[in-house]
Short mmCIF file of C-alpha atoms and ligand atoms in Angstrom, two decimals:
data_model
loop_
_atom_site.label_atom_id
_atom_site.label_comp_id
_atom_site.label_asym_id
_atom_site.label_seq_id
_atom_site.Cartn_x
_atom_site.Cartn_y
_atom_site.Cartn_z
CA UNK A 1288 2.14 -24.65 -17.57
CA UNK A 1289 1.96 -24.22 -13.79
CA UNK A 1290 -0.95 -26.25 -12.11
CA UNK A 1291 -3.62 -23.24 -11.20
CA UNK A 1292 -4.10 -22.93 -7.47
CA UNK A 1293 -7.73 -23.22 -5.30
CA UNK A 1294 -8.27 -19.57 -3.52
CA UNK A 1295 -11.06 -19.09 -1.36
CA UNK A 1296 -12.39 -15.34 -0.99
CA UNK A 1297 -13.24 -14.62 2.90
CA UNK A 1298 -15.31 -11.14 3.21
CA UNK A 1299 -17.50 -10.83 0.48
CA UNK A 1300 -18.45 -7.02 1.14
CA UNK A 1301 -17.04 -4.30 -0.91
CA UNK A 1302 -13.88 -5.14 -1.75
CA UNK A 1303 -14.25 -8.67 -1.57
CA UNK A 1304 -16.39 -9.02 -5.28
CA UNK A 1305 -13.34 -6.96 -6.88
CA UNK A 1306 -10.95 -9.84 -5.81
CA UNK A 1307 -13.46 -12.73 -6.64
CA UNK A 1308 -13.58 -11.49 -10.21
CA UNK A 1309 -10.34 -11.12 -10.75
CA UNK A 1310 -9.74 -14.15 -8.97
CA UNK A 1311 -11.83 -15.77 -11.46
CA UNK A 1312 -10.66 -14.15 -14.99
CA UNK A 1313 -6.66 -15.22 -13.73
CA UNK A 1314 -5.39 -18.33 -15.48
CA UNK A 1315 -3.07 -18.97 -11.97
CA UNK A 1316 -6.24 -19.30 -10.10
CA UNK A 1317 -9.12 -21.44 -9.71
CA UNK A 1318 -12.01 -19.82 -7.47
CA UNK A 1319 -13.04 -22.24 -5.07
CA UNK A 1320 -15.08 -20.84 -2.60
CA UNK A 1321 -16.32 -17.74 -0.99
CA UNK A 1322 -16.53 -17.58 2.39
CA UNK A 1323 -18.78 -14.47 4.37
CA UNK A 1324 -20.49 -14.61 7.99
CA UNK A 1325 -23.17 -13.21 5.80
CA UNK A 1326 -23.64 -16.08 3.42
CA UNK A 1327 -26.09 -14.04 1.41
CA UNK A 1328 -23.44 -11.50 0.57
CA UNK A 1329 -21.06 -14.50 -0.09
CA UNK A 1330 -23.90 -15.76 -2.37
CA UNK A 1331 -23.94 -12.69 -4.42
CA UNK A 1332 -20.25 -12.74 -5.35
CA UNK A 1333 -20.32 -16.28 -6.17
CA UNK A 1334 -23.15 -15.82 -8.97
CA UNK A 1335 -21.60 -12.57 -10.17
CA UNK A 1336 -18.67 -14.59 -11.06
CA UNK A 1337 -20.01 -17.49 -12.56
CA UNK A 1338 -20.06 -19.45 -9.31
CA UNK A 1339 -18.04 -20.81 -6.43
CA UNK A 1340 -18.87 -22.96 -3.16
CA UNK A 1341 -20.13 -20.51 -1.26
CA UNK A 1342 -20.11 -20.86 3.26
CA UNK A 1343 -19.99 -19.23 6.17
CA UNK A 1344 -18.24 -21.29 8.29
CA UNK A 1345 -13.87 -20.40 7.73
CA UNK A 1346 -13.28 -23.70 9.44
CA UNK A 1347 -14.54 -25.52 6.25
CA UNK A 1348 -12.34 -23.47 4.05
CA UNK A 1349 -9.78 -24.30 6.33
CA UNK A 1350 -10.09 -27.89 6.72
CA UNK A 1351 -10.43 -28.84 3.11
CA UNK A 1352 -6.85 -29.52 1.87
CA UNK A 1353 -7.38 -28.91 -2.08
CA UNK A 1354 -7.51 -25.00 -1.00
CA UNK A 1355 -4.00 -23.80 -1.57
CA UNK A 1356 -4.72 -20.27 -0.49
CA UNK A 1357 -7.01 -17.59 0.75
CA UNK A 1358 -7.47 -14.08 0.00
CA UNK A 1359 -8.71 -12.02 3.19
CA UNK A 1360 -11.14 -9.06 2.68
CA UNK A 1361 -12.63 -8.86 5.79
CA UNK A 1362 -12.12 -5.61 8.27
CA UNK A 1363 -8.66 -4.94 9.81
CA UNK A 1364 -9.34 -5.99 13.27
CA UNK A 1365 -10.14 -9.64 11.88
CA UNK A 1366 -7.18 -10.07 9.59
CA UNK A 1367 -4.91 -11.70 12.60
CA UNK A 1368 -7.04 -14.33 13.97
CA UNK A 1369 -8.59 -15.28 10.17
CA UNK A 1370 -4.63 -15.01 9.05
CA UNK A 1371 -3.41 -16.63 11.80
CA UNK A 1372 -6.07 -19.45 11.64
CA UNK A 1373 -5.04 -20.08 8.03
CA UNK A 1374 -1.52 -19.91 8.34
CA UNK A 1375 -1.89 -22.60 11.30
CA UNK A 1376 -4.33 -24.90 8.32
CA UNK A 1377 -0.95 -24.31 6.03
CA UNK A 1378 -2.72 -22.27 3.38
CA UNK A 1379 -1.05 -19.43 1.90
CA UNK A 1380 -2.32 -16.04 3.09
CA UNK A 1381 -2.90 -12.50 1.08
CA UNK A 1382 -4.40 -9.50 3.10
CA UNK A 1383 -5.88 -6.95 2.52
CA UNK A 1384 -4.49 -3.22 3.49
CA UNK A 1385 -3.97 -2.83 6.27
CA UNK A 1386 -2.30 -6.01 7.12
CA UNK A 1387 -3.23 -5.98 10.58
CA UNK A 1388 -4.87 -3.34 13.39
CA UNK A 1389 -1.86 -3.44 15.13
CA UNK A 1390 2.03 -3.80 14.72
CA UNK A 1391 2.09 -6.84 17.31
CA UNK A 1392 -0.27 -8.38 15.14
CA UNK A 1393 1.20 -7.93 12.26
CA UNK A 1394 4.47 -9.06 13.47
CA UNK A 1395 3.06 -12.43 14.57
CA UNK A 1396 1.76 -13.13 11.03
CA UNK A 1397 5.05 -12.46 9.38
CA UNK A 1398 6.97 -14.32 11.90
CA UNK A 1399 4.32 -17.56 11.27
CA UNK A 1400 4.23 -17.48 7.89
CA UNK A 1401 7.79 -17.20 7.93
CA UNK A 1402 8.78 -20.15 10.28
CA UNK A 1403 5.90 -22.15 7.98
CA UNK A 1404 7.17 -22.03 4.69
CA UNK A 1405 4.10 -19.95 3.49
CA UNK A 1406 3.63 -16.75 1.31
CA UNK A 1407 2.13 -14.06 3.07
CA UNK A 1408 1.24 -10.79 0.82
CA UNK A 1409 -0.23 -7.94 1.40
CA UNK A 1410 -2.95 -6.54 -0.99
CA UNK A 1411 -1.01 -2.80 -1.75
CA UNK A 1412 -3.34 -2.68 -4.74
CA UNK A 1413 -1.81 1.02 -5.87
CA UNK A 1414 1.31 -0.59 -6.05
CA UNK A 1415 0.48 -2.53 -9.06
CA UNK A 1416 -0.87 0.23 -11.05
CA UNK A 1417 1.31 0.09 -14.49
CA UNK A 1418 2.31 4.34 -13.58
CA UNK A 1419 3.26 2.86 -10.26
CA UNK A 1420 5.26 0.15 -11.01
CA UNK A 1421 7.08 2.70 -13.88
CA UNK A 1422 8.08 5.01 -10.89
CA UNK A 1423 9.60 1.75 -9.38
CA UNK A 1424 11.77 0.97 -12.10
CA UNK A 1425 12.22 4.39 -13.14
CA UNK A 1426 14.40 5.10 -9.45
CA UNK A 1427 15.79 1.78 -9.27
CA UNK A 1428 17.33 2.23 -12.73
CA UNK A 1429 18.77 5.90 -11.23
CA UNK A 1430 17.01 8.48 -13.34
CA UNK A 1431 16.36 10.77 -10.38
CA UNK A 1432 19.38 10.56 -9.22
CA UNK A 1433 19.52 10.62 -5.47
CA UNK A 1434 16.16 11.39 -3.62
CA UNK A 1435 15.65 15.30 -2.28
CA UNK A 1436 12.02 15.01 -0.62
CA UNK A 1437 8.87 13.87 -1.36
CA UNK A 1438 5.67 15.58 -1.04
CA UNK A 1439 2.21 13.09 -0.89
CA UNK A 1440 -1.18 14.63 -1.15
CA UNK A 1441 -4.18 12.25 -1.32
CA UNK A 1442 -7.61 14.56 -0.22
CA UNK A 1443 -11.48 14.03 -1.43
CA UNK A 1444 -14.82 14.51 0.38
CA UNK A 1445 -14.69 11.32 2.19
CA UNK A 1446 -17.43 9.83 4.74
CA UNK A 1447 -16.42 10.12 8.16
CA UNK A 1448 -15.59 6.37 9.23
CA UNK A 1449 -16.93 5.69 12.73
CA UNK A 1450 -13.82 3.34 13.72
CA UNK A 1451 -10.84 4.57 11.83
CA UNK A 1452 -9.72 8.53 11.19
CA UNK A 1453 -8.42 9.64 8.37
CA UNK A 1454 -4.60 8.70 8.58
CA UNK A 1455 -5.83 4.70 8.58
CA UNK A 1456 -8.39 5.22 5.70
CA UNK A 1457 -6.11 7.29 2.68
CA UNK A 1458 -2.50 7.28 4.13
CA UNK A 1459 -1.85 3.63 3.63
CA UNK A 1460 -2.06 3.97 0.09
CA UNK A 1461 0.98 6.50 -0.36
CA UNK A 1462 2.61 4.80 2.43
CA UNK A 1463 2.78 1.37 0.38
CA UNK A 1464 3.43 3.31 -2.40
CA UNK A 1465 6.76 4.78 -1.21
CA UNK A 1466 7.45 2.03 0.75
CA UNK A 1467 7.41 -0.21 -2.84
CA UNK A 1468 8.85 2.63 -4.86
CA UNK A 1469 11.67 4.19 -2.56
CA UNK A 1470 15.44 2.23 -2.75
CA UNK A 1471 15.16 0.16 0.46
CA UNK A 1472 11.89 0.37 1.01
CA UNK A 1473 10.26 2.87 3.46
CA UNK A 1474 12.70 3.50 6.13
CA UNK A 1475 11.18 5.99 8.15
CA UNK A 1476 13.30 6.86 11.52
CA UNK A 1477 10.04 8.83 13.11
CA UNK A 1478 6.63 10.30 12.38
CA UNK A 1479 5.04 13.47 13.51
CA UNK A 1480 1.40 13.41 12.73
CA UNK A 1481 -0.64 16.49 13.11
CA UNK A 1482 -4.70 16.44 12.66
CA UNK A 1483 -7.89 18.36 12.97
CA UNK A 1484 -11.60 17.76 13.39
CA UNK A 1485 -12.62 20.84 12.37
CA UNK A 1486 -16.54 18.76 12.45
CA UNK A 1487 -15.81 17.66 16.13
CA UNK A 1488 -16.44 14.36 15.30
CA UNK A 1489 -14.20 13.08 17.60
CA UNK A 1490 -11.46 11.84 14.73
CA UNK A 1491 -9.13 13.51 12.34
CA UNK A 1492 -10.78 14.02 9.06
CA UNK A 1493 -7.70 16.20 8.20
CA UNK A 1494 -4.25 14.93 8.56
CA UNK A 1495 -0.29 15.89 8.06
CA UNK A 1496 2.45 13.15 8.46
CA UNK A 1497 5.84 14.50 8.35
CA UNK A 1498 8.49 11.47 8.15
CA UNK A 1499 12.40 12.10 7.89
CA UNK A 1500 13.98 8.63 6.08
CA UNK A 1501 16.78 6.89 7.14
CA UNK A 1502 18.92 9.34 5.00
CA UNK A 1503 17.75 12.36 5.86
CA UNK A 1504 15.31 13.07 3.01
CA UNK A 1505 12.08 14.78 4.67
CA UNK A 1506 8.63 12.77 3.33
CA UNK A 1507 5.25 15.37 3.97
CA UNK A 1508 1.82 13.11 3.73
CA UNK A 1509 -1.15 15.38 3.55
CA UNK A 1510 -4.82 13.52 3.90
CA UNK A 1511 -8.17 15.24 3.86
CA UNK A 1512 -11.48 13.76 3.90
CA UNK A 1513 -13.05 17.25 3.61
CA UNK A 1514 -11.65 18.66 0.35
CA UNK A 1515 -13.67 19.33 -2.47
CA UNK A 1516 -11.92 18.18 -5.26
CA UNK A 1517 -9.89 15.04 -5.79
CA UNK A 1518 -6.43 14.92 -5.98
CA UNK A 1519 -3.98 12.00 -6.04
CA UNK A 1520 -0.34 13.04 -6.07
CA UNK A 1521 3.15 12.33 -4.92
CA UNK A 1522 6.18 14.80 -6.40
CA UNK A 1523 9.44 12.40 -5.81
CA UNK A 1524 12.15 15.42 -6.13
CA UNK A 1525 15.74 14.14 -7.60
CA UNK A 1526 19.09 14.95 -8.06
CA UNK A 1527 18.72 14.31 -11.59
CA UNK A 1528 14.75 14.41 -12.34
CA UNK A 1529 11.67 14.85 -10.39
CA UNK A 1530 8.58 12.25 -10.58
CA UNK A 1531 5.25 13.71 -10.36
CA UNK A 1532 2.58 10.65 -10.29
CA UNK A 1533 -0.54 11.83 -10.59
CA UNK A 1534 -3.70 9.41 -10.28
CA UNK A 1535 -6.57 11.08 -11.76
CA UNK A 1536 -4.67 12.27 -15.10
CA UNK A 1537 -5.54 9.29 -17.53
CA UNK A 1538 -3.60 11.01 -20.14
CA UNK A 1539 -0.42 11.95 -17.95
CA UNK A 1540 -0.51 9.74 -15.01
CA UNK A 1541 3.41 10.19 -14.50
CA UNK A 1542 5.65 13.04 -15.39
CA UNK A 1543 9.19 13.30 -15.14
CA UNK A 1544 10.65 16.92 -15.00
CA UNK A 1545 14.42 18.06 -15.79
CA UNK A 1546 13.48 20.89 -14.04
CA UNK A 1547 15.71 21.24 -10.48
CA UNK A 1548 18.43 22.21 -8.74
CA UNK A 1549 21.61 22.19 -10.28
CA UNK A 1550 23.47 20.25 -7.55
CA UNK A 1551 26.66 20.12 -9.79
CA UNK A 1552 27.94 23.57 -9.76
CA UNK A 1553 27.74 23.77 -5.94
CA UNK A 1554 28.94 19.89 -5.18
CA UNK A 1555 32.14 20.95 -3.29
CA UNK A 1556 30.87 23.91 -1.50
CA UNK A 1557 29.98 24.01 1.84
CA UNK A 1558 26.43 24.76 3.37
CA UNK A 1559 27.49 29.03 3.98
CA UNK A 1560 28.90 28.77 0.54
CA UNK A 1561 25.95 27.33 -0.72
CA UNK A 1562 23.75 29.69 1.45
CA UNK A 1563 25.74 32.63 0.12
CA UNK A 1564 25.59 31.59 -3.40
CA UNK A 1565 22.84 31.72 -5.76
CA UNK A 1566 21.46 28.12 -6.37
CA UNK A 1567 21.50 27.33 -9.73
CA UNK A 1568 18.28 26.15 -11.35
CA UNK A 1569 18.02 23.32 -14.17
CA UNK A 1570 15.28 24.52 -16.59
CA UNK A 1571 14.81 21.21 -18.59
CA UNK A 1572 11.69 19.66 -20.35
CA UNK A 1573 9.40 17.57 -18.76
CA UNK A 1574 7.96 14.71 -20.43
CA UNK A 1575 5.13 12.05 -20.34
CA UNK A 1576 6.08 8.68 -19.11
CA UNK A 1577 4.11 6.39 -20.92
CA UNK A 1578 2.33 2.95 -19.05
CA UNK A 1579 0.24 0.86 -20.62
CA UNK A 1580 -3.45 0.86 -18.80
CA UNK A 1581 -4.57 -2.36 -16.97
CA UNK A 1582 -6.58 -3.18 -13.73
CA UNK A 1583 -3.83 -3.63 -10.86
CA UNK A 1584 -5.84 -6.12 -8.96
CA UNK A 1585 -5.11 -9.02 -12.66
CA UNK A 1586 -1.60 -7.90 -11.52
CA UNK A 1587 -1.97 -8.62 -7.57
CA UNK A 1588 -3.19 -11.70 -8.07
CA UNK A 1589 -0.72 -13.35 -10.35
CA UNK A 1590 2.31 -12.25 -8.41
CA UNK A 1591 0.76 -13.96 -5.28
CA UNK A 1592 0.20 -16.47 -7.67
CA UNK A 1593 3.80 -16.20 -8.88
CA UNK A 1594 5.36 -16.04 -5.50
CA UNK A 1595 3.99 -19.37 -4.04
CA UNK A 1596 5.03 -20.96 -7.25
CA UNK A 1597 8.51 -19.01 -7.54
CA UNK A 1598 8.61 -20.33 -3.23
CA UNK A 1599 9.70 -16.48 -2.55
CA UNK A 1600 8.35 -13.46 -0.81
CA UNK A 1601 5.38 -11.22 -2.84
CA UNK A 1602 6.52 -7.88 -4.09
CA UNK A 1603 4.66 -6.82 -1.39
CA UNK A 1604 4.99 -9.06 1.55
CA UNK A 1605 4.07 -9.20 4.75
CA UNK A 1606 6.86 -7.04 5.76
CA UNK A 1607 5.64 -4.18 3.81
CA UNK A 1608 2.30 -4.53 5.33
CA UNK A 1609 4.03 -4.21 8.43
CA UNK A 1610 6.18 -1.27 7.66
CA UNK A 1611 3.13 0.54 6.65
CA UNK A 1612 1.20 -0.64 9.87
CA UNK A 1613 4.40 0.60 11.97
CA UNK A 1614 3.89 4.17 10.24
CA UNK A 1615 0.49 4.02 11.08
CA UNK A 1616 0.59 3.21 14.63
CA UNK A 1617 3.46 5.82 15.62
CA UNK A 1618 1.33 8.45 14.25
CA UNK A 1619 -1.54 7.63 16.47
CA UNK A 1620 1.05 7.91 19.13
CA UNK A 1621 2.31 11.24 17.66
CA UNK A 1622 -1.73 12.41 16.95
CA UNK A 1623 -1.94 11.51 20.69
CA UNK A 1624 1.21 12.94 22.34
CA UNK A 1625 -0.10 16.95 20.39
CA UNK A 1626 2.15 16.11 17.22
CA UNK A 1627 5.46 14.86 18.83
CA UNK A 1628 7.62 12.53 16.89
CA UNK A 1629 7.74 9.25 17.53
CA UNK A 1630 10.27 6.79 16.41
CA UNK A 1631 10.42 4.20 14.84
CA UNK A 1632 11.63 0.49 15.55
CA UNK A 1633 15.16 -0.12 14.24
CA UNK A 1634 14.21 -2.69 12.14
CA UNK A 1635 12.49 -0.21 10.51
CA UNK A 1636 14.84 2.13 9.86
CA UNK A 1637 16.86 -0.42 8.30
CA UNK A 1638 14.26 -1.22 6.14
CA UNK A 1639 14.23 -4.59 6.77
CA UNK A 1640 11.62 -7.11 9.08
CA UNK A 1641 12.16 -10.73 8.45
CA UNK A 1642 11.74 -11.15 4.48
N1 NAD B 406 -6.87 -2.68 -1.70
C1 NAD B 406 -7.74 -1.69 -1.72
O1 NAD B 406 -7.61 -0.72 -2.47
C2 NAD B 406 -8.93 -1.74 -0.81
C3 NAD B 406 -10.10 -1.03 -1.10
C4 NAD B 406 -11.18 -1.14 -0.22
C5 NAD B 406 -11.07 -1.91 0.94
N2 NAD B 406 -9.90 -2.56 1.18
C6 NAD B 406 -9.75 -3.38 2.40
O2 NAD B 406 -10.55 -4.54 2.29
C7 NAD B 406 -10.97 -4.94 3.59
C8 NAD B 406 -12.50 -5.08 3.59
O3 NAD B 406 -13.07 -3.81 3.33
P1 NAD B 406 -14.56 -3.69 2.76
O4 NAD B 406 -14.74 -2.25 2.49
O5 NAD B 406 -14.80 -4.70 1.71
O6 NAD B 406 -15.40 -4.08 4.09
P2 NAD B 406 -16.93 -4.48 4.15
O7 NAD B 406 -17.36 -4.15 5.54
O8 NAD B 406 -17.69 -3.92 3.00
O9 NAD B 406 -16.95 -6.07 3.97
C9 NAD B 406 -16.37 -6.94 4.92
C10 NAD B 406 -17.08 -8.29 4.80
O10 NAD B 406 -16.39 -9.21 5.65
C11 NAD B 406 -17.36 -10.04 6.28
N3 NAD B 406 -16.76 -10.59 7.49
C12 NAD B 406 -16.43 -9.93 8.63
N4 NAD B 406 -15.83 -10.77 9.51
C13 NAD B 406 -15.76 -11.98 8.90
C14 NAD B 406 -15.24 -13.25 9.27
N5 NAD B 406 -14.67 -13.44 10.48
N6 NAD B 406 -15.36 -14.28 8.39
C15 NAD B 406 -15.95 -14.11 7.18
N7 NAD B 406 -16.46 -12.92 6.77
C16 NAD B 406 -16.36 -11.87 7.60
C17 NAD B 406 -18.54 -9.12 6.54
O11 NAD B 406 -19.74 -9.87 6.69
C18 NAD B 406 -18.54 -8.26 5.25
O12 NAD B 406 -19.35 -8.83 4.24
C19 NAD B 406 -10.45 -3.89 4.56
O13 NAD B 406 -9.23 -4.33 5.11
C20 NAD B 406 -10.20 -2.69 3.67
O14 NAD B 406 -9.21 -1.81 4.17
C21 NAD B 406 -8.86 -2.52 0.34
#
C-alpha cells in the first residue's frame, strides 16, 4: 500500500470543486488544502467535500513541505507563473487544459519539470473516458489497420467567451483526444484554420481546422458555438475498420464499422489504375464496443497519482499539453494570416518534446 499523497486544489471556481471531490473520494490522495484568491469560493469547496485547509495566499501552499502536489484550476493565462512557482517549491504539478496560454510557456514548464525530477500532467479529462481509452487500445492493438483520415465535429450553443474564441474553448478536447489516441501521438506538420463571426462579435464562434499528419493522413476539426443541437464525434477511418466515438450516445458511445474500402484488391495498382478502376467497397457489420461507465476525472487523478509513484511521465504529460497548445497557437496564426497554413515545429512533427 503506497503512502497517499497531500494535493492542494488552487482555483476553486468551476472546475476546481469537480477535482476537489474527486480528489477527496481517491485512496492515492489526501486533500490538503484549497487554495482561491477568493477564499470564499475556496471555502465552499472545502465544506462540500468534507473539509480541507482552506487560503488564499499560494505561497503557503507552497512553502509547507508535507504538500506533495498541486492540482491547478485556475484560468490559462495563470497556469505558468502558479506552475512555474510550484515547480520551483518542488511540488509536483497537474494542469488544467490548456496547459499554458502560450507555446513558450508551455515549453518552459516541461523543460523545468523535466530538469527537476517532477511529474508534470496535463488534465486531458476526455482522455480518460473508458470509450476513449477503448479507442486507444483498440488502434494500438491494429484493428483499424492503418489510419485513412479523421473527421472531428464537436458543436453546441455555446456562450460567447469574451477572452478566448471558439478554437481555444472546444478544440482542445479532440485535439488531446487524437493526440492520446493516434500511434505517435499528434504529429501535425501544419494547420489551416478557417472561422466566422457570423454575430460580429469580434471572435470566431465558428471554426474549421484542417491538419495533414506527419504521414499524410488529412485530420478536419469542425467547432461551433452556434449550433443547435449537440454533437460530439470523431470518425477514425481504417484500413481495416473505422471508429466512430460518439459522446452523447450512452448506449453506443463507440462503434467500430467493417464497412470501407477494400484496399486489398487494388494494393499493387497505381494511382491512374486505381482512378480508372472501380474502388471496391467492404460492406461488413458494425458493432458496439462495449466500456464500462465511470467518471474520468477518479481516473485522472490516480494516474497522476500513479505516475509520481511509478517516477515516470503521466499518460498525458506535459508534452501533450504542449502539442495541443502548439496546434492551438498556429491556428491563431493561420485564423490571422485569412486561413493560410502554418507549420508546425519539428519537434512536433516527430511527435516528440522532451518526455
Ligand atoms: N478538464 C476539463 O474538462 C475542464 C472543464 C472546465 C474547465 N477546465 C479548465 O479549468 C481551468 C479553470 O476553469 P474554470 O471554468 O473553473 O474557471 P473559473 O473562472 O470558474 O475559476 C477560476 C478560479 O481560479 C481563481 N484564481 C484565479 N487566479 C488565481 C490565483 N493566482 N491563485 C488562486 N486562485 C486563482 C479564481 O478566483 C476562480 O475562483 C481552465 O484552465 C479551464 O480551461 C477544464
Amino acid at each position: 500500500m503506497k503512502k497517499r499523497l497531500n494535493v492542494a486544489v488552487v482555483g476553486a471556481g468551476y472546475w476546481g470543486p469537480h477535482l476537489g471531490r474527486n480528489l477527496r473520494a481517491s485512496r492515492e490522495w489526501n486533500l490538503a488544502a484549497i487554495c482561491d484568491l477568493d477564499i470564499d469560493r475556496a471555502r465552499r469547496v472545502a465544506d462540500a467535500v468534507g473539509g480541507a485547509s482552506v487560503t488564499a495566499d499560494l505561497q503557503s501552499v507552497l512553502s509547507d513541505p508535507l504538500i506533495d502536489a498541486i492540482a491547478i484550476a485556475t484560468p490559462a493565462k495563470t497556469h505558468h507563473e502558479i506552475a512555474m512557482a510550484a515547480l520551483e517549491a518542488g511540488k509536483h504539478v497537474m494542469v488544467e487544459k490548456p496547459l499554458a496560454d502560450t507555446p513558450e510557456h508551455g515549453l518552459e514548464m516541461v523543460v523545468r519539470a523535466a530538469e527537476r525530477g517532477l511529474v508534470l500532467m496535463a488534465d486531458h479529462t476526455s482522455c480518460y473516458t473508458p470509450a476513449v481509452l477503448k479507442m486507444r487500445e483498440l488502434i494500438a492493438a491494429g484493428e483499424i489497420g492503418d489510419v485513412l483520415f479523421v473527421d472531428s465535429l464537436r458543436v453546441n450553443f455555446g456562450l460567447i467567451q469574451p477572452d478566448i474564441d471558439v478554437f481555444w474553448d472546444l478544440a482542445p478536447h479532440d485535439l488531446s483526444i487524437l493526440d492520446f489516441i493516434l500511434p505517435g501521438g499528434l504529429r501535425a506538420t501544419s494547420v489551416a484554420a478557417h472561422g466566422s463571426d457570423p454575430l460580429s462579435s469580434g471572435t470566431s464562434s465558428i471554426g474549421h481546422l484542417s491538419m495533414p499528419l506527419a504521414d499524410g493522413v488529412m485530420a478536419h476539426l469542425h467547432v461551433n458555438w452556434l449550433n443547435p443541437t449537440r454533437t460530439r464525434r470523431i470518425v477514425i477511418g481504417g484500413t481495416r475498420h473505422t471508429l466512430v466515438w460518439d459522446d452523447l450516445n450512452p448506449q453506443q458511445r463507440l462503434s467500430v464499422y467493417d464497412r470501407g474500402v477494400d484496399l486489398s484488391s487494388i494494393s499493387h495498382a497505381t494511382a491512374k489504375d486505381r482512378r480508372a478502376a472501380n474502388v471496391p467497397y467492404r460492406s461488413g457489420e458494425a458493432r458496439a464496443s462495449a466500456a464500462e461507465e465511470r467518471e474520468a476525472l477518479a481516473a485522472v487523478v490516480a494516474e497522476f497519482a500513479a505516475a509520481i509513484h511509478g517516477h515516470r511521465d503521466a499518460r498525458t504529460s506535459g508534452a501533450a499539453g504542449l502539442r495541443v497548445l502548439s496546434v492551438l497557437d498556429a491556428a491563431a496564426h493561420s485564423l490571422a494570416a485569412f486561413g493560410a497554413p502554418q507549420p508546425l515545429p519539428d519537434q512536433l512533427r516527430a511527435g516528440g518534446v522532451a518526455a
